[in-house]
Amino acid sequence: MVQAKKDEVRKEIEYAALKVFYEKGFVDAKMSDIANEINISVGNIYTYFKNKKDLFYAVVPPDLVDYLKKVLVDTIHFDNQNLFEAETDSERKTALLQEQVDVLRKYRNQIIIIFEKNKGTIYTNAKNELVETMIETKKAYLKKQYKHYEIGMEEHLILLDILAHNVIDMNLDLLKRDMSEDSRKQIFEALYVYRLYGMKSLSE
């Protein structure tokens, strides 16, 4: 019973912390703000967490960024390997899309914190790192000639950098909007189709 109560209090602290970090960012959030959310003493928080940084990374863990990269890399590989195929693995495509939707739904606040409220944390360069991952993954699929335009490698990498930033910004915009999860899912799927077939015209 005692351990169950401790686990419950810890979860309440983490829930309150995520709310405060989302609203104020890491630097401006105070332990007293978190304590006030659930009407406990600041000292009680220190029973469970060494300091604010320890609490922050408990609710916004570094392995979440690694997971985001993995999901994105898997999707880029699949999309580029199947871009011109008449018959694609629809089950795999559906599974990848659902995995992305689930990640955005489950970790919505954490993702916004990582990319937009990251001052004072290890995530200050998270957006650029994700862009670099997207570009490096896409490089394997670049061709020397394209049907619709002529472009050198240097220019192509600049183009990919612009598009990658745009993809992240579109999804962050969607995550920040106040709407039902069903609506968010529908719009995300529409953005995925737009991104895929818009990019397809640049890959021919």
XYZ file of C-alpha atoms in Angstrom:
204
model
C 0.000 0.000 0.000
C 2.816 2.421 0.898
C 4.636 1.823 -2.393
C 1.399 2.200 -4.331
C 0.803 5.564 -2.641
C 4.360 6.680 -3.467
C 3.900 5.701 -7.101
C 0.646 7.625 -7.215
C 2.234 10.771 -5.761
C 5.166 10.476 -8.174
C 2.773 10.279 -11.134
C 0.879 13.323 -9.867
C 4.136 15.273 -9.603
C 5.165 14.245 -13.123
C 1.760 15.195 -14.519
C 1.937 18.629 -12.845
C 5.531 19.122 -13.958
C 4.708 18.366 -17.589
C 1.889 20.916 -17.453
C 4.134 23.615 -15.966
C 7.077 22.904 -18.269
C 4.707 23.071 -21.228
C 3.254 26.396 -20.110
C 6.472 28.109 -18.951
C 9.400 26.214 -20.400
C 12.238 24.736 -18.360
C 13.988 27.971 -17.398
C 10.939 29.853 -16.140
C 9.249 26.915 -14.421
C 9.690 26.825 -10.655
C 9.400 23.867 -8.343
C 6.886 25.909 -6.357
C 4.721 26.226 -9.492
C 4.686 22.452 -9.807
C 3.961 21.965 -6.112
C 1.051 24.421 -6.248
C -0.534 22.487 -9.130
C -1.221 19.524 -6.851
C -1.192 21.254 -3.461
C 1.897 19.633 -1.983
C 5.060 21.101 -0.504
C 8.172 21.698 -2.568
C 10.013 19.523 -0.070
C 7.745 16.626 -0.960
C 8.826 16.898 -4.603
C 12.470 16.621 -3.534
C 11.598 13.322 -1.895
C 11.106 11.922 -5.389
C 13.392 14.047 -7.571
C 16.861 15.480 -6.860
C 16.230 18.787 -8.603
C 14.264 20.488 -11.367
C 16.496 19.065 -14.079
C 16.002 15.519 -12.768
C 12.236 16.050 -12.819
C 12.327 17.616 -16.286
C 14.116 14.675 -17.896
C 11.813 12.266 -16.123
C 8.835 13.754 -17.981
C 10.674 14.725 -21.197
C 13.152 11.839 -21.576
C 16.044 11.902 -24.072
C 15.075 8.504 -25.489
C 11.894 10.115 -26.811
C 14.015 12.086 -29.309
C 15.731 8.861 -30.368
C 12.338 7.265 -30.873
C 11.096 10.214 -32.937
C 14.172 9.892 -35.156
C 13.616 6.154 -35.581
C 9.982 6.560 -36.608
C 10.910 9.323 -39.044
C 13.813 7.383 -40.564
C 11.663 4.277 -41.005
C 9.015 6.361 -42.751
C 11.495 8.077 -45.070
C 12.971 4.719 -46.083
C 9.550 3.233 -46.737
C 8.261 6.226 -48.678
C 11.333 6.432 -50.910
C 11.542 2.701 -51.525
C 7.889 2.557 -52.523
C 7.363 5.967 -54.102
C 6.943 4.713 -57.648
C 5.598 1.242 -56.918
C 2.116 0.499 -58.228
C 1.567 -1.896 -55.360
C 2.988 -1.014 -52.007
C 2.853 -2.770 -48.675
C -0.348 -1.066 -47.546
C -0.302 -2.777 -44.151
C 3.225 -1.507 -43.472
C 2.285 1.961 -44.680
C -0.785 2.016 -42.439
C 1.264 0.768 -39.489
C 3.921 3.470 -39.982
C 1.304 6.186 -40.287
C -0.489 4.940 -37.176
C 2.794 4.851 -35.258
C 3.406 8.498 -36.136
C -0.126 9.450 -35.095
C 0.251 7.550 -31.811
C 3.565 9.255 -31.021
C 2.155 12.722 -31.696
C -0.959 11.980 -29.658
C 0.779 10.377 -26.668
C 3.711 12.804 -26.458
C 2.138 15.976 -27.800
C 3.253 18.238 -24.930
C 6.711 16.680 -24.698
C 7.309 17.168 -28.423
C 6.354 20.840 -28.245
C 8.647 21.296 -25.230
C 11.551 19.551 -27.001
C 11.335 21.742 -30.094
C 9.969 25.060 -28.847
C 10.399 25.341 -25.060
C 13.881 23.883 -24.767
C 15.988 26.765 -23.439
C 18.387 25.531 -20.768
C 18.026 21.866 -21.730
C 19.886 19.346 -23.878
C 17.241 19.875 -26.559
C 18.339 23.350 -27.669
C 19.561 21.956 -31.001
C 16.933 19.220 -31.325
C 15.261 20.671 -34.393
C 18.496 20.987 -36.367
C 19.545 17.502 -35.319
C 16.259 16.067 -36.563
C 16.616 17.970 -39.837
C 20.127 16.573 -40.268
C 18.795 13.059 -39.667
C 16.109 13.565 -42.311
C 18.631 14.877 -44.844
C 21.147 12.092 -44.204
C 18.419 9.476 -44.611
C 17.134 11.057 -47.824
C 20.627 11.354 -49.360
C 20.683 7.668 -50.286
C 17.733 8.252 -52.636
C 18.978 11.335 -54.468
C 19.502 11.043 -58.227
C 21.799 12.948 -60.568
C 18.996 13.885 -62.959
C 15.307 14.647 -62.509
C 12.546 14.957 -65.045
C 11.138 18.301 -63.935
C 14.258 20.274 -63.099
C 18.036 20.375 -63.060
C 19.674 20.917 -59.719
C 23.145 20.323 -58.317
C 23.867 18.404 -55.128
C 24.616 21.530 -53.117
C 21.318 23.113 -54.135
C 19.467 19.847 -53.545
C 20.739 19.660 -49.972
C 19.600 23.244 -49.384
C 16.189 22.296 -50.783
C 16.004 19.281 -48.470
C 16.957 21.454 -45.497
C 14.120 23.878 -46.282
C 11.604 21.065 -46.763
C 12.690 19.235 -43.603
C 12.271 22.377 -41.482
C 8.864 22.870 -43.088
C 7.766 19.324 -42.204
C 8.675 19.848 -38.540
C 7.007 23.264 -38.416
C 3.783 21.943 -39.978
C 3.520 19.200 -37.395
C 4.307 21.532 -34.504
C 1.641 23.921 -35.769
C -0.834 21.057 -35.809
C 0.133 19.896 -32.311
C -0.303 23.381 -30.824
C -3.817 23.868 -32.159
C -6.790 23.285 -29.885
C -8.881 20.574 -31.538
C -10.187 17.073 -31.038
C -7.756 14.189 -31.427
C -9.840 12.836 -34.300
C -9.508 16.130 -36.170
C -5.784 16.249 -35.449
C -5.389 12.710 -36.793
C -7.307 13.527 -39.975
C -5.234 16.639 -40.645
C -1.990 14.802 -39.922
C -2.935 12.137 -42.451
C -3.773 14.833 -45.000
C -0.391 16.491 -44.386
C 1.303 13.124 -44.837
C -0.357 12.662 -48.228
C 0.519 16.228 -49.228
C 4.129 15.751 -48.137
C 4.448 12.414 -49.920
C 2.940 13.373 -53.262
C 4.321 16.881 -53.193
C 7.773 15.380 -52.707
C 7.064 12.807 -55.412
C 7.042 15.511 -58.068
C 10.535 16.516 -56.888
C 11.796 12.943 -57.093
C 11.023 12.221 -60.743
